[in-house]
Amino acid sequence: MYTNKVKRIAAVHDLSGFGRVSLTVVIPILSSMGFQVCPLPTAVLSSHTQYPEFSILDLTDEMPRIIAEWKKLDVQFDAFYTGYLGAPRQVQIVSDFIDDFRQPDSLVVVDPVLGDNGRLYTNLDESMIREMRHLATKADVITPNLTELFYLKSYLRLLSDAGPQVVIITSVPVHEESHKTSVYAYNRVGDRYWKITCPYLPAHYPGTGDTFTSVITGALLQRDSLPIALDRATQFILQGIRATFGYEYDNREGILLEKVLHNLDMPIQRASYELI
Ligand code: PXL
């Protein structure tokens, strides 16, 4: 039987030159965790879209050409991890790609990147929301934040029944504790709900969703349990925010990932998950 010497992940995200999101976060994190990352880029941007102006090259037409070459090379993937798409039309391409390349035990993680803080990202519209719902049904694991959950207009159970075995909701405020934020997760296998509460530092950094889901993907691929994966991801985000927050700094550049990447080798220090 064929097995990859190092587990291989197809990473379907954009490449934003400035601002630490998507591939510039996904590749270093998953490489540091010991995986080979093969990017299938969805768009090339000058920066992420939270800057007032940016250039964008949509790669919708290039993606099938890349996939066709990978097919000829008979490349095998252990996981598929999708994030920001350059156009709604890409959902069909990505969906066919996963169907064609997935093996019985491959892991499919869909981060339905649509918006944050109650708003859609610039450049995305209703048609992207509609398409993203479809992609979410392909996944084993989905990781919307609270805003994306609202746009996907469903609840944990409904989303999970539509396909994914695991649904993880990030950026959930904690009732009457404004200095905390939480993550909720549901695993259909075992029918269990998990909650992780973390201290909240009052700053928003683009790319933390990509950081979170990258660590979750790596943790699940290395066979961590779901609550351990959640602990690992929240601990790493917190370390990243702490390494950044003390500086006078333009938050749009994202967390200072380079200062904390080596922490991915460390054991979990804070066990903070609860079964609810
Ligand atoms: O982190 C999400 C993300 C990914 N890609 C692009 C973005 C954003 C968020 O702003 O603009 C291009």
PDB file of C-alpha atoms and ligand atoms in Angstrom:
ATOM      1  CA  MET A   1       0.000   0.000   0.000  1.00  0.00           C
ATOM      2  CA  TYR A   2       1.140   3.525  -0.769  1.00  0.00           C
ATOM      3  CA  THR A   3       1.778   5.784   2.228  1.00  0.00           C
ATOM      4  CA  ASN A   4       3.294   9.251   2.267  1.00  0.00           C
ATOM      5  CA  LYS A   5       6.571   9.400   4.230  1.00  0.00           C
ATOM      6  CA  VAL A   6       5.482  12.769   5.534  1.00  0.00           C
ATOM      7  CA  LYS A   7       1.725  13.427   5.615  1.00  0.00           C
ATOM      8  CA  ARG A   8       0.696  15.724   2.787  1.00  0.00           C
ATOM      9  CA  ILE A   9      -1.936  18.461   2.860  1.00  0.00           C
ATOM     10  CA  ALA A  10      -3.547  20.199  -0.121  1.00  0.00           C
ATOM     11  CA  ALA A  11      -4.024  23.789   1.051  1.00  0.00           C
ATOM     12  CA  VAL A  12      -6.683  25.688  -0.913  1.00  0.00           C
ATOM     13  CA  HIS A  13      -6.267  29.327   0.133  1.00  0.00           C
ATOM     14  CA  ASP A  14      -5.211  32.675  -1.328  1.00  0.00           C
ATOM     15  CA  LEU A  15      -1.701  34.059  -1.237  1.00  0.00           C
ATOM     16  CA  SER A  16      -1.811  37.533   0.318  1.00  0.00           C
ATOM     17  CA  GLY A  17       1.574  39.248   0.157  1.00  0.00           C
ATOM     18  CA  PHE A  18       1.118  41.373   3.254  1.00  0.00           C
ATOM     19  CA  GLY A  19      -0.844  40.992   6.466  1.00  0.00           C
ATOM     20  CA  ARG A  20      -0.247  37.394   7.688  1.00  0.00           C
ATOM     21  CA  VAL A  21      -3.357  35.513   6.558  1.00  0.00           C
ATOM     22  CA  SER A  22      -4.095  32.384   4.536  1.00  0.00           C
ATOM     23  CA  LEU A  23      -1.088  30.648   2.893  1.00  0.00           C
ATOM     24  CA  THR A  24       1.490  32.840   4.661  1.00  0.00           C
ATOM     25  CA  VAL A  25       0.092  31.448   7.938  1.00  0.00           C
ATOM     26  CA  VAL A  26      -1.022  27.980   6.864  1.00  0.00           C
ATOM     27  CA  ILE A  27       2.325  26.937   5.343  1.00  0.00           C
ATOM     28  CA  PRO A  28       4.640  27.873   8.247  1.00  0.00           C
ATOM     29  CA  ILE A  29       2.320  26.412  10.883  1.00  0.00           C
ATOM     30  CA  LEU A  30       1.705  23.085   9.189  1.00  0.00           C
ATOM     31  CA  SER A  31       5.347  22.767   8.075  1.00  0.00           C
ATOM     32  CA  SER A  32       6.470  23.395  11.675  1.00  0.00           C
ATOM     33  CA  MET A  33       4.092  20.640  12.779  1.00  0.00           C
ATOM     34  CA  GLY A  34       5.838  18.244  10.393  1.00  0.00           C
ATOM     35  CA  PHE A  35       3.511  18.156   7.372  1.00  0.00           C
ATOM     36  CA  GLN A  36       4.124  18.817   3.688  1.00  0.00           C
ATOM     37  CA  VAL A  37       1.872  21.612   2.436  1.00  0.00           C
ATOM     38  CA  CYS A  38       0.963  21.729  -1.268  1.00  0.00           C
ATOM     39  CA  PRO A  39      -0.744  25.044  -2.053  1.00  0.00           C
ATOM     40  CA  LEU A  40      -3.575  25.220  -4.564  1.00  0.00           C
ATOM     41  CA  PRO A  41      -3.782  29.026  -4.651  1.00  0.00           C
ATOM     42  CA  THR A  42      -7.216  30.597  -5.161  1.00  0.00           C
ATOM     43  CA  ALA A  43      -6.049  34.186  -5.713  1.00  0.00           C
ATOM     44  CA  VAL A  44      -2.983  36.375  -5.363  1.00  0.00           C
ATOM     45  CA  LEU A  45      -3.489  39.617  -3.447  1.00  0.00           C
ATOM     46  CA  SER A  46      -1.182  42.477  -2.497  1.00  0.00           C
ATOM     47  CA  SER A  47      -2.524  42.210   1.072  1.00  0.00           C
ATOM     48  CA  HIS A  48      -5.597  40.830   2.834  1.00  0.00           C
ATOM     49  CA  THR A  49      -8.881  42.623   2.180  1.00  0.00           C
ATOM     50  CA  GLN A  50      -9.053  44.456   5.500  1.00  0.00           C
ATOM     51  CA  TYR A  51      -6.732  47.112   4.076  1.00  0.00           C
ATOM     52  CA  PRO A  52      -8.655  49.920   2.327  1.00  0.00           C
ATOM     53  CA  GLU A  53      -7.070  49.085  -1.044  1.00  0.00           C
ATOM     54  CA  PHE A  54      -5.509  45.941  -2.483  1.00  0.00           C
ATOM     55  CA  SER A  55      -4.808  44.269  -5.809  1.00  0.00           C
ATOM     56  CA  ILE A  56      -6.289  40.839  -6.542  1.00  0.00           C
ATOM     57  CA  LEU A  57      -5.680  38.255  -9.259  1.00  0.00           C
ATOM     58  CA  ASP A  58      -8.417  35.601  -9.351  1.00  0.00           C
ATOM     59  CA  LEU A  59      -6.940  32.160 -10.157  1.00  0.00           C
ATOM     60  CA  THR A  60     -10.208  30.358 -10.977  1.00  0.00           C
ATOM     61  CA  ASP A  61      -9.037  29.479 -14.489  1.00  0.00           C
ATOM     62  CA  GLU A  62      -5.618  28.302 -13.326  1.00  0.00           C
ATOM     63  CA  MET A  63      -6.865  25.926 -10.626  1.00  0.00           C
ATOM     64  CA  PRO A  64      -8.170  23.153 -12.944  1.00  0.00           C
ATOM     65  CA  ARG A  65      -4.826  23.273 -14.805  1.00  0.00           C
ATOM     66  CA  ILE A  66      -2.902  22.726 -11.563  1.00  0.00           C
ATOM     67  CA  ILE A  67      -5.257  19.923 -10.498  1.00  0.00           C
ATOM     68  CA  ALA A  68      -4.900  18.225 -13.905  1.00  0.00           C
ATOM     69  CA  GLU A  69      -1.094  18.220 -13.575  1.00  0.00           C
ATOM     70  CA  TRP A  70      -1.319  16.804 -10.038  1.00  0.00           C
ATOM     71  CA  LYS A  71      -3.573  14.090 -11.431  1.00  0.00           C
ATOM     72  CA  LYS A  72      -0.915  13.159 -13.999  1.00  0.00           C
ATOM     73  CA  LEU A  73       1.683  13.004 -11.206  1.00  0.00           C
ATOM     74  CA  ASP A  74      -0.715  10.797  -9.207  1.00  0.00           C
ATOM     75  CA  VAL A  75      -0.199  12.967  -6.113  1.00  0.00           C
ATOM     76  CA  GLN A  76      -1.865  11.534  -2.986  1.00  0.00           C
ATOM     77  CA  PHE A  77      -3.081  13.745  -0.145  1.00  0.00           C
ATOM     78  CA  ASP A  78      -3.695  12.823   3.476  1.00  0.00           C
ATOM     79  CA  ALA A  79      -5.740  15.975   4.043  1.00  0.00           C
ATOM     80  CA  PHE A  80      -7.519  18.800   2.231  1.00  0.00           C
ATOM     81  CA  TYR A  81      -7.769  22.143   3.960  1.00  0.00           C
ATOM     82  CA  THR A  82      -9.733  24.953   2.291  1.00  0.00           C
ATOM     83  CA  GLY A  83     -10.099  28.607   3.311  1.00  0.00           C
ATOM     84  CA  TYR A  84     -10.546  31.872   1.425  1.00  0.00           C
ATOM     85  CA  LEU A  85     -11.747  31.376  -2.154  1.00  0.00           C
ATOM     86  CA  GLY A  86     -11.200  33.887  -4.945  1.00  0.00           C
ATOM     87  CA  ALA A  87     -14.636  33.455  -6.585  1.00  0.00           C
ATOM     88  CA  PRO A  88     -17.889  31.526  -5.903  1.00  0.00           C
ATOM     89  CA  ARG A  89     -17.252  29.452  -9.036  1.00  0.00           C
ATOM     90  CA  GLN A  90     -14.249  27.886  -7.299  1.00  0.00           C
ATOM     91  CA  VAL A  91     -16.501  25.842  -4.991  1.00  0.00           C
ATOM     92  CA  GLN A  92     -17.396  23.452  -7.804  1.00  0.00           C
ATOM     93  CA  ILE A  93     -13.728  23.107  -8.792  1.00  0.00           C
ATOM     94  CA  VAL A  94     -12.618  22.453  -5.212  1.00  0.00           C
ATOM     95  CA  SER A  95     -15.503  20.117  -4.573  1.00  0.00           C
ATOM     96  CA  ASP A  96     -14.649  18.021  -7.668  1.00  0.00           C
ATOM     97  CA  PHE A  97     -10.960  18.092  -6.697  1.00  0.00           C
ATOM     98  CA  ILE A  98     -11.745  16.666  -3.245  1.00  0.00           C
ATOM     99  CA  ASP A  99     -14.093  14.005  -4.678  1.00  0.00           C
ATOM    100  CA  ASP A 100     -11.476  12.966  -7.180  1.00  0.00           C
ATOM    101  CA  PHE A 101      -8.443  12.857  -4.853  1.00  0.00           C
ATOM    102  CA  ARG A 102      -9.869  11.912  -1.462  1.00  0.00           C
ATOM    103  CA  GLN A 103      -9.179   8.474  -0.001  1.00  0.00           C
ATOM    104  CA  PRO A 104     -11.341   6.679   2.563  1.00  0.00           C
ATOM    105  CA  ASP A 105      -9.277   7.971   5.502  1.00  0.00           C
ATOM    106  CA  SER A 106      -8.357  11.456   4.262  1.00  0.00           C
ATOM    107  CA  LEU A 107      -9.282  14.429   6.415  1.00  0.00           C
ATOM    108  CA  VAL A 108     -11.258  17.281   4.829  1.00  0.00           C
ATOM    109  CA  VAL A 109     -11.250  20.573   6.742  1.00  0.00           C
ATOM    110  CA  VAL A 110     -13.322  23.472   5.409  1.00  0.00           C
ATOM    111  CA  ASP A 111     -12.904  26.872   7.001  1.00  0.00           C
ATOM    112  CA  PRO A 112     -15.801  28.804   5.441  1.00  0.00           C
ATOM    113  CA  VAL A 113     -13.974  32.146   5.291  1.00  0.00           C
ATOM    114  CA  LEU A 114     -16.680  34.769   4.763  1.00  0.00           C
ATOM    115  CA  GLY A 115     -16.353  37.518   7.372  1.00  0.00           C
ATOM    116  CA  ASP A 116     -15.731  38.585  10.945  1.00  0.00           C
ATOM    117  CA  ASN A 117     -17.067  40.999  13.553  1.00  0.00           C
ATOM    118  CA  GLY A 118     -20.581  40.738  12.140  1.00  0.00           C
ATOM    119  CA  ARG A 119     -19.627  41.693   8.583  1.00  0.00           C
ATOM    120  CA  LEU A 120     -18.767  40.000   5.296  1.00  0.00           C
ATOM    121  CA  TYR A 121     -15.230  40.624   4.031  1.00  0.00           C
ATOM    122  CA  THR A 122     -14.974  43.205   1.226  1.00  0.00           C
ATOM    123  CA  ASN A 123     -15.138  41.485  -2.155  1.00  0.00           C
ATOM    124  CA  LEU A 124     -17.488  38.679  -1.035  1.00  0.00           C
ATOM    125  CA  ASP A 125     -21.250  38.574  -1.586  1.00  0.00           C
ATOM    126  CA  GLU A 126     -24.404  36.486  -1.294  1.00  0.00           C
ATOM    127  CA  SER A 127     -23.316  34.063  -4.027  1.00  0.00           C
ATOM    128  CA  MET A 128     -20.156  33.169  -2.073  1.00  0.00           C
ATOM    129  CA  ILE A 129     -22.301  32.425   1.005  1.00  0.00           C
ATOM    130  CA  ARG A 130     -24.572  30.150  -1.042  1.00  0.00           C
ATOM    131  CA  GLU A 131     -21.640  28.263  -2.538  1.00  0.00           C
ATOM    132  CA  MET A 132     -19.762  28.008   0.741  1.00  0.00           C
ATOM    133  CA  ARG A 133     -22.742  26.207   2.321  1.00  0.00           C
ATOM    134  CA  HIS A 134     -22.315  23.568  -0.341  1.00  0.00           C
ATOM    135  CA  LEU A 135     -18.573  23.188   0.294  1.00  0.00           C
ATOM    136  CA  ALA A 136     -19.222  22.844   4.041  1.00  0.00           C
ATOM    137  CA  THR A 137     -21.233  19.676   3.407  1.00  0.00           C
ATOM    138  CA  LYS A 138     -18.094  18.024   1.923  1.00  0.00           C
ATOM    139  CA  ALA A 139     -16.094  18.479   5.096  1.00  0.00           C
ATOM    140  CA  ASP A 140     -15.234  16.232   8.023  1.00  0.00           C
ATOM    141  CA  VAL A 141     -14.481  19.328  10.078  1.00  0.00           C
ATOM    142  CA  ILE A 142     -15.714  22.917   9.649  1.00  0.00           C
ATOM    143  CA  THR A 143     -14.539  25.925  11.637  1.00  0.00           C
ATOM    144  CA  PRO A 144     -16.788  28.977  11.134  1.00  0.00           C
ATOM    145  CA  ASN A 145     -16.491  31.934  13.481  1.00  0.00           C
ATOM    146  CA  LEU A 146     -19.715  33.334  14.948  1.00  0.00           C
ATOM    147  CA  THR A 147     -20.175  35.751  12.031  1.00  0.00           C
ATOM    148  CA  GLU A 148     -19.720  32.990   9.454  1.00  0.00           C
ATOM    149  CA  LEU A 149     -22.105  30.758  11.382  1.00  0.00           C
ATOM    150  CA  PHE A 150     -24.711  33.521  11.117  1.00  0.00           C
ATOM    151  CA  TYR A 151     -24.203  33.805   7.356  1.00  0.00           C
ATOM    152  CA  LEU A 152     -24.400  30.046   6.947  1.00  0.00           C
ATOM    153  CA  LYS A 153     -27.726  30.392   8.827  1.00  0.00           C
ATOM    154  CA  SER A 154     -27.686  27.157  10.680  1.00  0.00           C
ATOM    155  CA  TYR A 155     -26.847  25.740  14.055  1.00  0.00           C
ATOM    156  CA  LEU A 156     -24.208  23.296  15.223  1.00  0.00           C
ATOM    157  CA  ARG A 157     -26.396  20.232  14.888  1.00  0.00           C
ATOM    158  CA  LEU A 158     -27.946  21.210  11.558  1.00  0.00           C
ATOM    159  CA  LEU A 159     -24.551  21.961  10.049  1.00  0.00           C
ATOM    160  CA  SER A 160     -23.187  18.691  11.308  1.00  0.00           C
ATOM    161  CA  ASP A 161     -26.150  16.671  10.046  1.00  0.00           C
ATOM    162  CA  ALA A 162     -25.528  18.186   6.607  1.00  0.00           C
ATOM    163  CA  GLY A 163     -22.138  16.482   6.434  1.00  0.00           C
ATOM    164  CA  PRO A 164     -19.279  17.412   8.759  1.00  0.00           C
ATOM    165  CA  GLN A 165     -18.653  15.117  11.678  1.00  0.00           C
ATOM    166  CA  VAL A 166     -17.054  17.927  13.652  1.00  0.00           C
ATOM    167  CA  VAL A 167     -18.283  21.531  13.843  1.00  0.00           C
ATOM    168  CA  ILE A 168     -16.135  24.090  15.672  1.00  0.00           C
ATOM    169  CA  ILE A 169     -17.436  27.624  16.286  1.00  0.00           C
ATOM    170  CA  THR A 170     -14.836  30.260  17.194  1.00  0.00           C
ATOM    171  CA  SER A 171     -15.117  33.819  18.580  1.00  0.00           C
ATOM    172  CA  VAL A 172     -18.128  33.119  20.791  1.00  0.00           C
ATOM    173  CA  PRO A 173     -18.469  35.790  23.513  1.00  0.00           C
ATOM    174  CA  VAL A 174     -18.864  34.569  27.106  1.00  0.00           C
ATOM    175  CA  HIS A 175     -22.068  35.744  28.795  1.00  0.00           C
ATOM    176  CA  GLU A 176     -21.399  38.524  31.355  1.00  0.00           C
ATOM    177  CA  GLU A 177     -17.625  37.988  31.110  1.00  0.00           C
ATOM    178  CA  SER A 178     -16.506  40.446  28.474  1.00  0.00           C
ATOM    179  CA  HIS A 179     -12.810  39.705  29.140  1.00  0.00           C
ATOM    180  CA  LYS A 180     -13.241  36.143  27.886  1.00  0.00           C
ATOM    181  CA  THR A 181     -13.931  34.485  24.547  1.00  0.00           C
ATOM    182  CA  SER A 182     -14.806  30.882  23.806  1.00  0.00           C
ATOM    183  CA  VAL A 183     -14.805  28.101  21.265  1.00  0.00           C
ATOM    184  CA  TYR A 184     -17.605  25.509  21.034  1.00  0.00           C
ATOM    185  CA  ALA A 185     -17.272  22.177  19.283  1.00  0.00           C
ATOM    186  CA  TYR A 186     -19.645  19.341  18.467  1.00  0.00           C
ATOM    187  CA  ASN A 187     -18.547  15.838  17.489  1.00  0.00           C
ATOM    188  CA  ARG A 188     -21.310  13.727  15.930  1.00  0.00           C
ATOM    189  CA  VAL A 189     -19.313  10.589  16.749  1.00  0.00           C
ATOM    190  CA  GLY A 190     -20.035  10.192  20.447  1.00  0.00           C
ATOM    191  CA  ASP A 191     -22.556  13.088  20.322  1.00  0.00           C
ATOM    192  CA  ARG A 192     -20.381  15.276  22.565  1.00  0.00           C
ATOM    193  CA  TYR A 193     -20.120  19.053  22.952  1.00  0.00           C
ATOM    194  CA  TRP A 194     -16.914  20.737  24.094  1.00  0.00           C
ATOM    195  CA  LYS A 195     -16.207  24.259  25.249  1.00  0.00           C
ATOM    196  CA  ILE A 196     -12.903  26.075  25.621  1.00  0.00           C
ATOM    197  CA  THR A 197     -12.799  29.453  27.367  1.00  0.00           C
ATOM    198  CA  CYS A 198      -9.810  31.748  26.932  1.00  0.00           C
ATOM    199  CA  PRO A 199      -8.812  35.137  28.244  1.00  0.00           C
ATOM    200  CA  TYR A 200      -9.656  37.817  25.703  1.00  0.00           C
ATOM    201  CA  LEU A 201      -7.207  40.570  24.877  1.00  0.00           C
ATOM    202  CA  PRO A 202      -9.069  43.517  23.425  1.00  0.00           C
ATOM    203  CA  ALA A 203      -7.535  43.564  19.973  1.00  0.00           C
ATOM    204  CA  HIS A 204      -8.514  42.177  16.612  1.00  0.00           C
ATOM    205  CA  TYR A 205      -5.841  40.627  14.402  1.00  0.00           C
ATOM    206  CA  PRO A 206      -6.624  39.376  10.888  1.00  0.00           C
ATOM    207  CA  GLY A 207      -5.532  35.791  10.245  1.00  0.00           C
ATOM    208  CA  THR A 208      -6.212  34.357  13.699  1.00  0.00           C
ATOM    209  CA  GLY A 209      -8.945  32.174  12.176  1.00  0.00           C
ATOM    210  CA  ASP A 210      -6.406  30.773   9.696  1.00  0.00           C
ATOM    211  CA  THR A 211      -3.932  30.219  12.526  1.00  0.00           C
ATOM    212  CA  PHE A 212      -6.563  28.445  14.602  1.00  0.00           C
ATOM    213  CA  THR A 213      -7.745  26.106  11.842  1.00  0.00           C
ATOM    214  CA  SER A 214      -4.173  25.334  10.718  1.00  0.00           C
ATOM    215  CA  VAL A 215      -3.292  24.118  14.216  1.00  0.00           C
ATOM    216  CA  ILE A 216      -6.552  22.133  14.437  1.00  0.00           C
ATOM    217  CA  THR A 217      -5.792  20.480  11.071  1.00  0.00           C
ATOM    218  CA  GLY A 218      -2.241  19.551  12.104  1.00  0.00           C
ATOM    219  CA  ALA A 219      -3.372  18.314  15.519  1.00  0.00           C
ATOM    220  CA  LEU A 220      -6.116  16.085  14.095  1.00  0.00           C
ATOM    221  CA  LEU A 221      -3.705  14.732  11.451  1.00  0.00           C
ATOM    222  CA  GLN A 222      -1.249  13.805  14.201  1.00  0.00           C
ATOM    223  CA  ARG A 223      -4.161  11.962  15.863  1.00  0.00           C
ATOM    224  CA  ASP A 224      -4.752  14.290  18.789  1.00  0.00           C
ATOM    225  CA  SER A 225      -8.260  13.983  20.238  1.00  0.00           C
ATOM    226  CA  LEU A 226     -10.675  16.807  19.396  1.00  0.00           C
ATOM    227  CA  PRO A 227     -10.457  18.501  22.831  1.00  0.00           C
ATOM    228  CA  ILE A 228      -6.646  18.280  22.814  1.00  0.00           C
ATOM    229  CA  ALA A 229      -6.603  19.790  19.299  1.00  0.00           C
ATOM    230  CA  LEU A 230      -8.840  22.605  20.578  1.00  0.00           C
ATOM    231  CA  ASP A 231      -6.562  23.209  23.568  1.00  0.00           C
ATOM    232  CA  ARG A 232      -3.503  23.258  21.325  1.00  0.00           C
ATOM    233  CA  ALA A 233      -5.028  25.765  18.898  1.00  0.00           C
ATOM    234  CA  THR A 234      -6.399  28.149  21.525  1.00  0.00           C
ATOM    235  CA  GLN A 235      -3.139  28.031  23.498  1.00  0.00           C
ATOM    236  CA  PHE A 236      -1.131  28.870  20.380  1.00  0.00           C
ATOM    237  CA  ILE A 237      -3.408  31.793  19.406  1.00  0.00           C
ATOM    238  CA  LEU A 238      -3.155  33.157  22.928  1.00  0.00           C
ATOM    239  CA  GLN A 239       0.645  32.922  22.823  1.00  0.00           C
ATOM    240  CA  GLY A 240       0.627  34.728  19.457  1.00  0.00           C
ATOM    241  CA  ILE A 241      -1.629  37.501  20.708  1.00  0.00           C
ATOM    242  CA  ARG A 242       0.409  37.923  23.885  1.00  0.00           C
ATOM    243  CA  ALA A 243       3.631  38.135  21.868  1.00  0.00           C
ATOM    244  CA  THR A 244       2.083  40.985  19.834  1.00  0.00           C
ATOM    245  CA  PHE A 245      -0.258  42.898  22.127  1.00  0.00           C
ATOM    246  CA  GLY A 246       2.396  44.689  24.174  1.00  0.00           C
ATOM    247  CA  TYR A 247       3.883  46.500  21.192  1.00  0.00           C
ATOM    248  CA  GLU A 248       2.631  49.701  19.591  1.00  0.00           C
ATOM    249  CA  TYR A 249       1.713  48.015  16.376  1.00  0.00           C
ATOM    250  CA  ASP A 250      -0.636  48.120  13.383  1.00  0.00           C
ATOM    251  CA  ASN A 251      -2.940  45.176  14.148  1.00  0.00           C
ATOM    252  CA  ARG A 252      -3.782  44.753  10.484  1.00  0.00           C
ATOM    253  CA  GLU A 253      -0.388  43.035  10.054  1.00  0.00           C
ATOM    254  CA  GLY A 254      -1.654  40.101  12.146  1.00  0.00           C
ATOM    255  CA  ILE A 255      -0.050  38.391  15.140  1.00  0.00           C
ATOM    256  CA  LEU A 256       3.753  38.135  15.258  1.00  0.00           C
ATOM    257  CA  LEU A 257       3.630  34.499  14.218  1.00  0.00           C
ATOM    258  CA  GLU A 258       7.398  34.232  13.743  1.00  0.00           C
ATOM    259  CA  LYS A 259       7.952  34.820  17.466  1.00  0.00           C
ATOM    260  CA  VAL A 260       5.812  31.868  18.531  1.00  0.00           C
ATOM    261  CA  LEU A 261       6.083  29.278  15.739  1.00  0.00           C
ATOM    262  CA  HIS A 262       8.614  27.231  17.752  1.00  0.00           C
ATOM    263  CA  ASN A 263       5.967  26.801  20.488  1.00  0.00           C
ATOM    264  CA  LEU A 264       4.162  24.328  18.252  1.00  0.00           C
ATOM    265  CA  ASP A 265       6.686  21.728  19.424  1.00  0.00           C
ATOM    266  CA  MET A 266       5.778  22.282  23.055  1.00  0.00           C
ATOM    267  CA  PRO A 267       3.382  20.105  25.033  1.00  0.00           C
ATOM    268  CA  ILE A 268       0.066  21.633  26.051  1.00  0.00           C
ATOM    269  CA  GLN A 269       0.558  23.804  29.142  1.00  0.00           C
ATOM    270  CA  ARG A 270      -3.031  24.809  29.819  1.00  0.00           C
ATOM    271  CA  ALA A 271      -5.726  22.183  29.898  1.00  0.00           C
ATOM    272  CA  SER A 272      -8.823  24.317  29.499  1.00  0.00           C
ATOM    273  CA  TYR A 273     -11.417  22.191  27.763  1.00  0.00           C
ATOM    274  CA  GLU A 274     -14.738  21.214  29.313  1.00  0.00           C
ATOM    275  CA  LEU A 275     -17.346  18.686  28.279  1.00  0.00           C
ATOM    276  CA  ILE A 276     -20.744  20.427  28.215  1.00  0.00           C
TER     277      ILE A 276
HETATM  278  O1  PXL B   1      -7.992  35.327   7.243  1.00  0.00           O
HETATM  279  C1  PXL B   1      -9.004  35.397   6.390  1.00  0.00           C
HETATM  280  C2  PXL B   1      -8.644  36.035   5.078  1.00  0.00           C
HETATM  281  C3  PXL B   1      -8.061  35.273   4.094  1.00  0.00           C
HETATM  282  N1  PXL B   1      -7.753  35.779   2.889  1.00  0.00           N
HETATM  283  C4  PXL B   1      -8.013  37.071   2.612  1.00  0.00           C
HETATM  284  C5  PXL B   1      -8.599  37.888   3.566  1.00  0.00           C
HETATM  285  C6  PXL B   1      -8.914  37.380   4.832  1.00  0.00           C
HETATM  286  C7  PXL B   1      -9.475  38.242   5.847  1.00  0.00           C
HETATM  287  O2  PXL B   1      -9.537  39.406   5.765  1.00  0.00           O
HETATM  288  O3  PXL B   1      -8.849  39.176   3.261  1.00  0.00           O
HETATM  289  C8  PXL B   1      -7.652  37.608   1.259  1.00  0.00           C
END
